[in-house]
Short mmCIF file of C-alpha atoms and ligand atoms in Angstrom, two decimals:
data_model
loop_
_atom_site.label_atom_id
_atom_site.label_comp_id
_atom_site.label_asym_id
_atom_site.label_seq_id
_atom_site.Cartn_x
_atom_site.Cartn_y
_atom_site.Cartn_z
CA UNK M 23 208.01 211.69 -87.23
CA UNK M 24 209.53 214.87 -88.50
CA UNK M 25 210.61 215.30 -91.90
CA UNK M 26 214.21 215.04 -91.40
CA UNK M 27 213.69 211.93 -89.95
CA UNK M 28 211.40 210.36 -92.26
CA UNK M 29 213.36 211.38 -95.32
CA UNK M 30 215.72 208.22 -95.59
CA UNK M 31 214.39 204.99 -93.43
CA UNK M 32 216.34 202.35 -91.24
CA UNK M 33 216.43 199.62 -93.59
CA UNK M 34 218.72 197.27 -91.52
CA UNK M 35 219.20 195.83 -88.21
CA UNK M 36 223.55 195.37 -87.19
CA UNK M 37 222.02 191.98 -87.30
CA UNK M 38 221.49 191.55 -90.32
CA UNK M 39 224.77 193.13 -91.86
CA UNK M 40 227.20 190.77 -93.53
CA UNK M 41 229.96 190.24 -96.15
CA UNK M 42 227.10 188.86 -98.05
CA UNK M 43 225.53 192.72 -98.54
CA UNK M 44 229.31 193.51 -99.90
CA UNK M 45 228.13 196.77 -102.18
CA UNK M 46 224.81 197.55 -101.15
CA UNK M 47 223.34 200.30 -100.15
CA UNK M 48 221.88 200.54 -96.69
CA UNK M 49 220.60 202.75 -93.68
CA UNK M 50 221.00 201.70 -90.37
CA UNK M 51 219.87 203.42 -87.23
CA UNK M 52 220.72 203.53 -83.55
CA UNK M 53 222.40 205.19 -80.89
CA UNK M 54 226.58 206.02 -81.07
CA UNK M 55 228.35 203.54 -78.61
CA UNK M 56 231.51 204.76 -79.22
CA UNK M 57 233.91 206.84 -81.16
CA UNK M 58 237.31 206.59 -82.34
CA UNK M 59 239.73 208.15 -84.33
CA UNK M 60 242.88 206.47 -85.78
CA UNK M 61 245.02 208.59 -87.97
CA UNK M 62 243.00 209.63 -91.25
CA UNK M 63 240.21 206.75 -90.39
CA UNK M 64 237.29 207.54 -87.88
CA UNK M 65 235.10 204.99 -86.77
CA UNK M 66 231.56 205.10 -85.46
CA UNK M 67 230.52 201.67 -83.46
CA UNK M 68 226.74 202.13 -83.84
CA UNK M 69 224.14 199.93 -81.61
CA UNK M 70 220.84 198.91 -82.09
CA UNK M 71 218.24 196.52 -80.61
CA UNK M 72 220.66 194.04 -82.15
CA UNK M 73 223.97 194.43 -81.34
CA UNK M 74 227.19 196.95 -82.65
CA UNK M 75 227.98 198.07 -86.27
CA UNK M 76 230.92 199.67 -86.95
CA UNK M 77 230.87 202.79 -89.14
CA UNK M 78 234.12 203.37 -91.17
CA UNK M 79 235.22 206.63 -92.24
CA UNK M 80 238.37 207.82 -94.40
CA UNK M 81 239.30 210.75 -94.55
CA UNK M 82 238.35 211.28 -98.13
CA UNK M 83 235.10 211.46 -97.32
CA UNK M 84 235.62 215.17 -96.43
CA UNK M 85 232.24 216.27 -95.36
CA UNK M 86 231.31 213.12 -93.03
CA UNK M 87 234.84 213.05 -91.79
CA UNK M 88 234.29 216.45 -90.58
CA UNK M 89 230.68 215.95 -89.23
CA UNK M 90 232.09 213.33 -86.39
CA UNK M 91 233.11 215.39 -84.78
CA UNK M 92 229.62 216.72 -83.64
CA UNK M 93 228.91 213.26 -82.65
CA UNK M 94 228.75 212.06 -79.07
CA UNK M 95 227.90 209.16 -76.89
CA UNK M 96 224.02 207.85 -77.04
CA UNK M 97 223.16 210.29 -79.95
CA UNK M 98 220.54 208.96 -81.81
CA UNK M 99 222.03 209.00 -85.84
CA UNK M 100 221.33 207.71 -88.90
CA UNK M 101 223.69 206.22 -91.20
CA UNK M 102 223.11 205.76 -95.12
CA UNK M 103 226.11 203.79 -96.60
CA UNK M 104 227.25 201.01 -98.33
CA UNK M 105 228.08 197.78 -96.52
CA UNK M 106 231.96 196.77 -97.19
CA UNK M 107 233.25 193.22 -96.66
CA UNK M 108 235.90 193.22 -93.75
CA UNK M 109 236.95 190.37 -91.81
CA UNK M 110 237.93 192.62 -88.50
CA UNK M 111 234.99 194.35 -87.94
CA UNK M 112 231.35 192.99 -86.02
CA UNK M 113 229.77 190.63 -89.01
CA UNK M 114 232.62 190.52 -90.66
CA UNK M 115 231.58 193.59 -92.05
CA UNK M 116 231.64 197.52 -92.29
CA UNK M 117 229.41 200.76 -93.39
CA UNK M 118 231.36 203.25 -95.50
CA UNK M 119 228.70 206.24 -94.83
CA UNK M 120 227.83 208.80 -97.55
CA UNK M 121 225.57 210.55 -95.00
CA UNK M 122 225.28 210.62 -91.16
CA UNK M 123 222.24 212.33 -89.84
CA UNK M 124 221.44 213.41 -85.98
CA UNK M 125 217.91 212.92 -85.27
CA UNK M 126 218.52 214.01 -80.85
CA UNK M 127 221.55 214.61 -79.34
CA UNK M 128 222.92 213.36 -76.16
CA UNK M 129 223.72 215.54 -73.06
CA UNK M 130 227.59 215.34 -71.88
CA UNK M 131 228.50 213.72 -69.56
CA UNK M 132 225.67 211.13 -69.40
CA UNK M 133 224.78 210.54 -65.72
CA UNK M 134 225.85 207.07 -65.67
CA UNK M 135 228.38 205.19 -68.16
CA UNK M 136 226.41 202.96 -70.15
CA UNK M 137 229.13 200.49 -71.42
CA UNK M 138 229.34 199.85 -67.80
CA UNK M 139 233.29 200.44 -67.73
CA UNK M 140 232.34 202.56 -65.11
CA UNK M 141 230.59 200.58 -62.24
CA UNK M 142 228.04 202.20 -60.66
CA UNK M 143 225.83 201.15 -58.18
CA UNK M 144 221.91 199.41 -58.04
CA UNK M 145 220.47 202.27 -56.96
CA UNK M 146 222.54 204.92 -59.58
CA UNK M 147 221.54 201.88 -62.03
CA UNK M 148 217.47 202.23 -60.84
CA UNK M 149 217.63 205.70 -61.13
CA UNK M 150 218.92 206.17 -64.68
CA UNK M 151 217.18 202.90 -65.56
CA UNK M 152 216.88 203.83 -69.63
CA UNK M 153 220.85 204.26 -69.73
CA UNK M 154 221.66 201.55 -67.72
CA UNK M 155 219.49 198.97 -70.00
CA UNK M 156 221.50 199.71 -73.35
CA UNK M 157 224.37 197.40 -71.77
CA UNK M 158 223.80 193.96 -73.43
CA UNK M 159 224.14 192.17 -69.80
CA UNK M 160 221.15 194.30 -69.02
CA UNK M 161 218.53 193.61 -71.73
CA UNK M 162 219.57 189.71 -71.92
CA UNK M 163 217.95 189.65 -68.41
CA UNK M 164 214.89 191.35 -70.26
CA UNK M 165 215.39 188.72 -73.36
CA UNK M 166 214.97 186.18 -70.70
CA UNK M 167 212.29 187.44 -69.19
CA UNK M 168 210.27 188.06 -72.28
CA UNK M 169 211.06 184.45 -73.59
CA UNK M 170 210.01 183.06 -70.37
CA UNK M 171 206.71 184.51 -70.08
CA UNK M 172 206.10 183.78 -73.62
CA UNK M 173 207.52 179.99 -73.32
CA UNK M 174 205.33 179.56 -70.26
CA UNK M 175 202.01 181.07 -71.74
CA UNK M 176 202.82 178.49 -75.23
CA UNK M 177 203.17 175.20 -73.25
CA UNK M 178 199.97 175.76 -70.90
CA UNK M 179 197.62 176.97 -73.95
CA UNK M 180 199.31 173.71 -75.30
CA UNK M 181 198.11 172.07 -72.39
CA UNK M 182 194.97 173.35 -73.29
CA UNK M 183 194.40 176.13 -70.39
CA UNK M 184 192.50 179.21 -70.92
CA UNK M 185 194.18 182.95 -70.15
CA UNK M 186 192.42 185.14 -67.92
CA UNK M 187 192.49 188.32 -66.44
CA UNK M 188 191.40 188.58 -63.00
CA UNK M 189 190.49 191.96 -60.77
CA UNK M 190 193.86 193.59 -59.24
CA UNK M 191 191.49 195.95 -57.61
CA UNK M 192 189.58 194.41 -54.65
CA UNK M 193 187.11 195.33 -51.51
CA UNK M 194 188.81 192.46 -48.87
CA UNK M 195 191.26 191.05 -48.36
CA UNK M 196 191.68 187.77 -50.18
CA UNK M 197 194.30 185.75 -47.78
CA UNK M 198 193.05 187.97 -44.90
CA UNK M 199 196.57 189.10 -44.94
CA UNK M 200 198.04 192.07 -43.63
CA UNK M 201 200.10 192.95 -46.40
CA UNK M 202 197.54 194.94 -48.47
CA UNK M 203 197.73 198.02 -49.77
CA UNK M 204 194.67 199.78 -49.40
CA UNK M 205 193.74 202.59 -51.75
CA UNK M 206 191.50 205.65 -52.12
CA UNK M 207 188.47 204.09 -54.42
CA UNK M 208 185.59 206.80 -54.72
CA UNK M 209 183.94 207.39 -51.63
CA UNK M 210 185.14 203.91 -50.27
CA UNK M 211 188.35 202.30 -49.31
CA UNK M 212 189.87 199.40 -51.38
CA UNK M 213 193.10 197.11 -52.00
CA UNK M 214 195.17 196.39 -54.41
CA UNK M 215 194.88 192.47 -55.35
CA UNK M 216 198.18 190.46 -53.46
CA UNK M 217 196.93 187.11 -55.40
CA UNK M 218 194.46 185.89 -58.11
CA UNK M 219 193.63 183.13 -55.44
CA UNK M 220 190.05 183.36 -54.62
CA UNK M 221 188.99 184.76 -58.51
CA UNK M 222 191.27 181.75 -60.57
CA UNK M 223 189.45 179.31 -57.96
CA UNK M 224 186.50 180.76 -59.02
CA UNK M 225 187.23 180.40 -62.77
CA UNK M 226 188.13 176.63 -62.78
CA UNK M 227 184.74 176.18 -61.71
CA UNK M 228 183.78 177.73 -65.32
CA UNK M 229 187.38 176.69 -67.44
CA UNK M 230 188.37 173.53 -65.56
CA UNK M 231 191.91 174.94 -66.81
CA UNK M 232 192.74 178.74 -66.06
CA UNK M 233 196.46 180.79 -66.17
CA UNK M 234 197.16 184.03 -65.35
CA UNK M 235 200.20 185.81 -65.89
CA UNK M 236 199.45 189.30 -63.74
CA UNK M 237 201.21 191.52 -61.15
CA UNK M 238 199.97 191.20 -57.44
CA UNK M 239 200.35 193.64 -55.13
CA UNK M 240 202.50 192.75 -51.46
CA UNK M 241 203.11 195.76 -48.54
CA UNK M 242 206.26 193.63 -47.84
CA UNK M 243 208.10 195.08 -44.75
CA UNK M 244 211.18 194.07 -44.56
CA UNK M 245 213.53 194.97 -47.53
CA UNK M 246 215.25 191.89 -49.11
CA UNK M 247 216.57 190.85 -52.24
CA UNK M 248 213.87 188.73 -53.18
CA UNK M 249 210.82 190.74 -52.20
CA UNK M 250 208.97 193.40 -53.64
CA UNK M 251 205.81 194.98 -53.78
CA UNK M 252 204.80 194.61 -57.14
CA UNK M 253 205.05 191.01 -58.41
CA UNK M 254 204.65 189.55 -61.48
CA UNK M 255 202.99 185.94 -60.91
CA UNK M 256 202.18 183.24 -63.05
CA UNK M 257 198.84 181.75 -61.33
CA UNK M 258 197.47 178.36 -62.15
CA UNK M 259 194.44 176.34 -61.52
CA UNK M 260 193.00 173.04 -62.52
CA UNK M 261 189.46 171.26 -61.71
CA UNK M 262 189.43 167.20 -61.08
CA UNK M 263 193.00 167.26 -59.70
CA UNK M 264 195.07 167.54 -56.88
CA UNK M 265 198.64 168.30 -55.87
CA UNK M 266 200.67 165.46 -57.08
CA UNK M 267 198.90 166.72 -60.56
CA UNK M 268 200.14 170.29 -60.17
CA UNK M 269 203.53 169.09 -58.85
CA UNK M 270 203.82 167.12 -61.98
CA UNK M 271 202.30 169.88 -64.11
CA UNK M 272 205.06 172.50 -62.73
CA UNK M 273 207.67 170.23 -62.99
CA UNK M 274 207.61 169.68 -66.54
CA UNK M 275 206.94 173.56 -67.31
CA UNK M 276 210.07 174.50 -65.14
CA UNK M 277 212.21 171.39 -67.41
CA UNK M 278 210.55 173.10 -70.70
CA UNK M 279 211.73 176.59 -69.48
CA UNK M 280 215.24 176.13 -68.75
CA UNK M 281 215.50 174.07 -71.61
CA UNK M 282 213.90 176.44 -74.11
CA UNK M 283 216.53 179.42 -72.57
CA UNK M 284 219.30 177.30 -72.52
CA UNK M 285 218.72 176.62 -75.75
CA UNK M 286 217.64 179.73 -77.34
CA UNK M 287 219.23 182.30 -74.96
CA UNK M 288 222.45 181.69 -75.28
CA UNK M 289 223.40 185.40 -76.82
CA UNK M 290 222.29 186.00 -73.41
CA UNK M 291 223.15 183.43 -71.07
CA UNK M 292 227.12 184.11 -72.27
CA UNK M 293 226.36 188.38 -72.08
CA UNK M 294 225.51 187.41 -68.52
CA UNK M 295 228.30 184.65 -67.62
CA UNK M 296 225.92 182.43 -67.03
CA UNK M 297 226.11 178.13 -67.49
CA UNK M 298 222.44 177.49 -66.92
CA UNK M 299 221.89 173.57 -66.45
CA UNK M 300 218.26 172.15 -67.30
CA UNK M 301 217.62 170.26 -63.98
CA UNK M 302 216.67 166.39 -64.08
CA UNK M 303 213.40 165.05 -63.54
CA UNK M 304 211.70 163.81 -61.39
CA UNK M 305 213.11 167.40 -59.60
CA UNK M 306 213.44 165.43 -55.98
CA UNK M 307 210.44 166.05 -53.25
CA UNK M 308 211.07 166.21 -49.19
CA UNK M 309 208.28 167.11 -46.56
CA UNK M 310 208.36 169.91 -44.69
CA UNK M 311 209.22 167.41 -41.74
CA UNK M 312 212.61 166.14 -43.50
CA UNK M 313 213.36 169.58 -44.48
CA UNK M 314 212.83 170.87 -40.53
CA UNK M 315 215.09 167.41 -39.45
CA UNK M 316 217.95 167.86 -42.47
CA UNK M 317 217.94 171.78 -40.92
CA UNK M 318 218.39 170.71 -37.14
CA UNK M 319 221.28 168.19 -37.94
CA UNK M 320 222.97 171.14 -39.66
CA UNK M 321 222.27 173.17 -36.60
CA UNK M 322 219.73 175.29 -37.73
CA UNK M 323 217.26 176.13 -34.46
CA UNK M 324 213.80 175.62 -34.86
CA UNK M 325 210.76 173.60 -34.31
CA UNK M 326 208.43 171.66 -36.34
CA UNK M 327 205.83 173.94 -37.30
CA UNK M 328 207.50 177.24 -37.38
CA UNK M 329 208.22 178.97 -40.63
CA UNK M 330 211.66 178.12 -42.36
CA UNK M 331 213.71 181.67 -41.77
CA UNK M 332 216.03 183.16 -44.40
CA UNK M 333 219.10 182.10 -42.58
CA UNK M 334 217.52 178.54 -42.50
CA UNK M 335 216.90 179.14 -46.35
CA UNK M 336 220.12 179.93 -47.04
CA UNK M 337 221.59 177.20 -45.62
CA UNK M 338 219.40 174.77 -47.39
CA UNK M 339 220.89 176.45 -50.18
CA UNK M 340 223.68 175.04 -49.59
CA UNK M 341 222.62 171.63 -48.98
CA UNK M 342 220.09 171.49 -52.29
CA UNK M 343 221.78 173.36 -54.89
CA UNK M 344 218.78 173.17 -57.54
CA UNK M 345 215.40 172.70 -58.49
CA UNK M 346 213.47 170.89 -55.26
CA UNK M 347 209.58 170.33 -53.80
CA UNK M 348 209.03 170.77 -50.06
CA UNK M 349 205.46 169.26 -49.24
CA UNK M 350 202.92 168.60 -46.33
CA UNK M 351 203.29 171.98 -44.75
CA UNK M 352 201.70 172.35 -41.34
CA UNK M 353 198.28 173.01 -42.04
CA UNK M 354 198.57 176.06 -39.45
CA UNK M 355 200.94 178.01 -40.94
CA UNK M 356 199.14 177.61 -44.75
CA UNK M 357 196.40 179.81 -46.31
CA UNK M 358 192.55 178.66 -45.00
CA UNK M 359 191.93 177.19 -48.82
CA UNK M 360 194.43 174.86 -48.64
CA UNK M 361 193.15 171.15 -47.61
CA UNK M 362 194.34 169.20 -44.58
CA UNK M 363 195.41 165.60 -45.33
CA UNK M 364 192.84 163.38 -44.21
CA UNK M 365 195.24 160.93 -42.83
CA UNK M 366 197.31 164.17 -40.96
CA UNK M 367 195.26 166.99 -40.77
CA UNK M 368 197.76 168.67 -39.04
CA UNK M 369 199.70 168.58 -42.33
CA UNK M 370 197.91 170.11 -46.00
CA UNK M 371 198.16 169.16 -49.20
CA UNK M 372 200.69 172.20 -49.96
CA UNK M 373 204.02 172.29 -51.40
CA UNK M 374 206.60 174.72 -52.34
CA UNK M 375 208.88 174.93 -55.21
CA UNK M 376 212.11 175.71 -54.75
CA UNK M 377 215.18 176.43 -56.68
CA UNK M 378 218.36 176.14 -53.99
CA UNK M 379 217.45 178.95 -51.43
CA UNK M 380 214.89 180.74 -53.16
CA UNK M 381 211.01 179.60 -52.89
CA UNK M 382 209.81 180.05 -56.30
CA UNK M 383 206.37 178.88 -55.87
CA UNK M 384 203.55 177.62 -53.81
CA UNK M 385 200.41 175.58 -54.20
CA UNK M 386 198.08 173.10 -52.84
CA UNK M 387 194.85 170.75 -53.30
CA UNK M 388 192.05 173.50 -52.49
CA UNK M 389 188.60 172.97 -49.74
CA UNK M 390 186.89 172.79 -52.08
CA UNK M 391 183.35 171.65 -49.76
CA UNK M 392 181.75 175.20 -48.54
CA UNK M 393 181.50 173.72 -44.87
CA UNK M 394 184.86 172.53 -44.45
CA UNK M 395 185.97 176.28 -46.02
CA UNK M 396 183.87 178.38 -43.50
CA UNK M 397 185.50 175.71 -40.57
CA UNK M 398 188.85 176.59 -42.07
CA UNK M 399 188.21 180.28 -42.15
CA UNK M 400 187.26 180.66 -38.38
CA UNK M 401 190.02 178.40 -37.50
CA UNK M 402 192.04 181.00 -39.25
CA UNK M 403 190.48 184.24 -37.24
CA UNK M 404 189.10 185.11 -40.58
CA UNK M 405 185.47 186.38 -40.93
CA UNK M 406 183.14 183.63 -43.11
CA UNK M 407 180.75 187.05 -43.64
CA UNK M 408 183.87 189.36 -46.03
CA UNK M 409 184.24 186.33 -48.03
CA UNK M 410 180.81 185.99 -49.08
CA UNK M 411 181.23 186.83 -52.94
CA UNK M 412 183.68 183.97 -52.70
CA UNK M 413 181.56 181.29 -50.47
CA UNK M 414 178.29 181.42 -52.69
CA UNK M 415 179.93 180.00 -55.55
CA UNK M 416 180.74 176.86 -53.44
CA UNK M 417 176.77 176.03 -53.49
CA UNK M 418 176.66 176.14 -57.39
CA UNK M 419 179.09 173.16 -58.31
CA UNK M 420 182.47 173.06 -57.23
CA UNK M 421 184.97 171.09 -58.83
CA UNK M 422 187.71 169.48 -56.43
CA UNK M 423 190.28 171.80 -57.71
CA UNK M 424 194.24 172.30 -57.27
CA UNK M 425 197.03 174.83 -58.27
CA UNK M 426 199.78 177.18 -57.99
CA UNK M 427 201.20 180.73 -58.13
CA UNK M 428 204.80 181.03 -59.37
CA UNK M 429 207.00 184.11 -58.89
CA UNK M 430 207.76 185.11 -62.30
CA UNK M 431 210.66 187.71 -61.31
CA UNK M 432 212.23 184.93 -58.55
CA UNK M 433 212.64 182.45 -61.73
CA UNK M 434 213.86 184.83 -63.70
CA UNK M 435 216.49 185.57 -61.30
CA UNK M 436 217.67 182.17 -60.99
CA UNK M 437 217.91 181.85 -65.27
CA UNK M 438 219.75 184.94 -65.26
CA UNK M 439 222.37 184.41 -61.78
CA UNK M 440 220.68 187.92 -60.42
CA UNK M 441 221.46 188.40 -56.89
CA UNK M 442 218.81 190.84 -56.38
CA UNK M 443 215.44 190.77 -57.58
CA UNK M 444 215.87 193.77 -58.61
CA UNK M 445 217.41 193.82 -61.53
CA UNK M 446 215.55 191.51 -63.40
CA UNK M 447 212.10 194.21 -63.24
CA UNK M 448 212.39 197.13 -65.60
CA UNK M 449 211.26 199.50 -62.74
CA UNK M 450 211.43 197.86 -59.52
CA UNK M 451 208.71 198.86 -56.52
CA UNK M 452 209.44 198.35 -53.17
CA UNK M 453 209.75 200.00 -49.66
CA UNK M 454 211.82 202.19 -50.79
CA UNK M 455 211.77 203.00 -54.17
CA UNK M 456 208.41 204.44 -56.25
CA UNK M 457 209.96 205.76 -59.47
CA UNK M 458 211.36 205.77 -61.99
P1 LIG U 1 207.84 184.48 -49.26
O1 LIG U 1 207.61 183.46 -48.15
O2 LIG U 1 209.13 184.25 -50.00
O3 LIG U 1 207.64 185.89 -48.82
P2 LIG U 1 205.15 183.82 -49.99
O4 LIG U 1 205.08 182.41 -49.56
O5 LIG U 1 204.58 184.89 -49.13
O6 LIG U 1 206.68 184.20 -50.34
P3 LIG U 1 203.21 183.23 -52.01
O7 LIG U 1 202.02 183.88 -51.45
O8 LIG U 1 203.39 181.77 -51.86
O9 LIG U 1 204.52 183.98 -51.44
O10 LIG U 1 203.31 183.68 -53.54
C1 LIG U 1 203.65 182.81 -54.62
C2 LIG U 1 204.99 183.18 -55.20
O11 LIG U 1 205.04 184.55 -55.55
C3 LIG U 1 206.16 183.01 -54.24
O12 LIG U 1 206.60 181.67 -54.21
C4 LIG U 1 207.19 183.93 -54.83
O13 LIG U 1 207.85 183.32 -55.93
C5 LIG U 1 206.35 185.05 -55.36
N1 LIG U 1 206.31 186.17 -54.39
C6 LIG U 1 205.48 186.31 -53.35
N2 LIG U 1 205.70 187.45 -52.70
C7 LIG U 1 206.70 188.06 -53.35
C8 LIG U 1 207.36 189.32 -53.19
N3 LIG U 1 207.02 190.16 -52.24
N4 LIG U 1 208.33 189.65 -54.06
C9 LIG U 1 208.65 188.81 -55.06
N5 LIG U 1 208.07 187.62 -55.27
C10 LIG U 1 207.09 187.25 -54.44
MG1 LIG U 2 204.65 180.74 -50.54
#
């Protein structure tokens, strides 16, 4: 830091000013929300990571008084003063500065208005994304999102699952899908990861009980509000278990995480208008088949073992309004580790998990028998030979074996009532859109 900077230190967060402090000296340091002047009193509203402070200054003060003047939106200042009880003002109380010192100026006009009294647009809001998160309704998306991941990560080291960190750069494909995005890797070509699948599989063949909470990489196509190409997922797998156990084991950490927002969010929750209900257990379960049969009575076209399309989606939003399980999926349209039912094999032991329209995850008991996965790989046009790293460590004891990857910024858009995925990533990727 330079000297002038370092010479008197932020002592104080708003947050913690309060009549209590009546008297005492403090310094506080932010970034100038507003300015106002009324008469012979000027008042600085200062913000910080905690919320607004207002700065009081009378005209008596002749030197500060004048030095306000200089002052303009989203400087960065500090303020050394003495904390004065006042019933009117943010905490219930105000600074009285005896100095006011710039550390960087602002440029005027700003290129977006970041009280937001000024709408602008996503994209204008992307673009300028460092002004447009220091509006409270923007970081409480980021509060969320930070107390989610760190709510989730608690209960399933509670649970007693190990963290891990798997590979996001890759030689094959690991779903054989055509999504990848292949990149320039020394002399060779290579992808970027789209799932932790085949590597967490791996690991619970080593940790019985492995999370990880990593991005994934997706050349999505189409451009939607719930797709992007850099993905944040929450992965999970668990030896000696099967889907009902990794129903059961998502249910409860989806109940723990709206409840632990709900009731620790709620700064946020009210900066974002939102009433966020904890959703009942047992969340209720339909097969794919009743999902395909409640769709067709509504009118929705399709037949049993095509994919459910967003217009189908949406109207299922309307029908199931919160937290749901679709399971059995046709075994066709499903990924080649997922096992038929032995009783259906035309069905799989996969399920998604909803929330209204919105898939929010997907999982499934795994093959977990190295015959049955090379039969499933063929049957899937995929070549047994690429995923030879992968089949070897099915001849040195394999664990039956079950799990799931949620979408980290899908749930976070249902906490926060975001209509686009979007907003709830600091710097969105997608087809479109590479930087900031
Ligand atoms: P969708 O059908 O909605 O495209 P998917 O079934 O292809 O998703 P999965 O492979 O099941 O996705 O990935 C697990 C979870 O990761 C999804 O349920 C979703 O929450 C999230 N996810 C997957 N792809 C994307 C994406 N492109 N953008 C945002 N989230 C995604
Ligand atoms: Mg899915």
């Amino acid at each position: 830091m330079p000297d002038d900077a370092r010479d008197i230190r932020k002592t104080h967060f708003t947050s913690d000013i309060g009549p209590e402090l009546d008297g005492k000296e403090v310094v506080l340091a932010g970034w100038v929300e507003n300015i106002r002047k009324l008469g012979g009193i000027k008042f600085i509203i200062l913000r910080d990571k905690e919320g607004l402070s207002q700065i009081t200054i009378p005209k008596s003060s002749s030197r500060v008084f004048e030095e306000v003047d200089n002052l303009g939106k989203e400087f960065v200042i500090l303020v050394r003063g003495k904390v004065r009880k006042m019933d009117k003002a943010p905490q219930g109380a105000e600074i009285i500065p005896e100095e006011i010192k710039t550390l960087n100026p602002a440029i005027s006009p700003l290129p977006l208005d970041p009280t937001g009294k000024v709408e602008a647009n996503l994209d204008t809001q992307l673009d300028n994304r460092v002004l447009d998160l220091r509006r409270p309704e923007k970081t409480a998306i980021f509060i969320i999102r930070h107390e989610t991941t760190n709510v989730i990560r608690e209960f399933l080291i509670r649970k007693r699952f190990i963290e891990i960190n798997t590979p996001k750069i890759i030689a094959s494909a690991s779903e054989g899908g055509a999504d990848l995005f292949p990149i320039s890797y020394y002399e060779k070509e290579a992808f970027l990861s789209q799932s932790a699948q085949l590597y967490k599989e791996q690991m619970a063949s080593v940790f019985e009980k492995v999370f990880e909470i990593a991005p994934c990489y997706r050349a999505e196509l189409s451009r939607t509000v719930r797709h992007l190409s850099e993905v944040y997922a929450v992965d999970v797998e668990l030896a000696f278990a099967d889907y009902e156990d990794v129903i059961s084991l998502l249910e409860d950490l989806i109940y723990n995480v709206f409840k632990h927002i709900k009731k620790n969010c709620s700064k946020e929750l009210t900066a974002l208008k939102k009433q966020l209900s904890v959703p009942k257990k047992p969340f209720p379960r339909y097969t794919y088949t009743e999902i395909v049969e409640k769709l067709q009575s509504e009118g929705i076209e399709m037949n049993w073992g095509e994919d459910i399309s967003t217009q189908a989606y949406r109207k299922l939003g309307e029908l199931l309004t919160g937290a749901y399980f679709i399971l059995d999926w046709p075994t066709a349209g499903k990924p080649f580790y997922i096992l038929p039912r032995k009783d259906d094999p035309k069905v799989c032991e996969s399920f998604d998990f909803m929330y209204s329209w919105l898939e929010l995850a997907s999982g499934g008991t795994r093959v977990y028998k190295k015959g049955m996965l090379i039969d499933r790989l063929k049957e899937q046009k995929l070549n047994p030979i690429s995923f030879d790293f992968h089949l070897k460590t099915y001849d040195w004891g394999m664990p039956p074996h079950a799990g799931w990857g949620l979408g980290l910024d899908r749930l976070v858009m249902i906490l926060t009532g975001s209509e686009n995925i979007r907003e709830c990533v600091l710097y969105p990727r997608d087809r479109d859109r590479l930087t900031p």
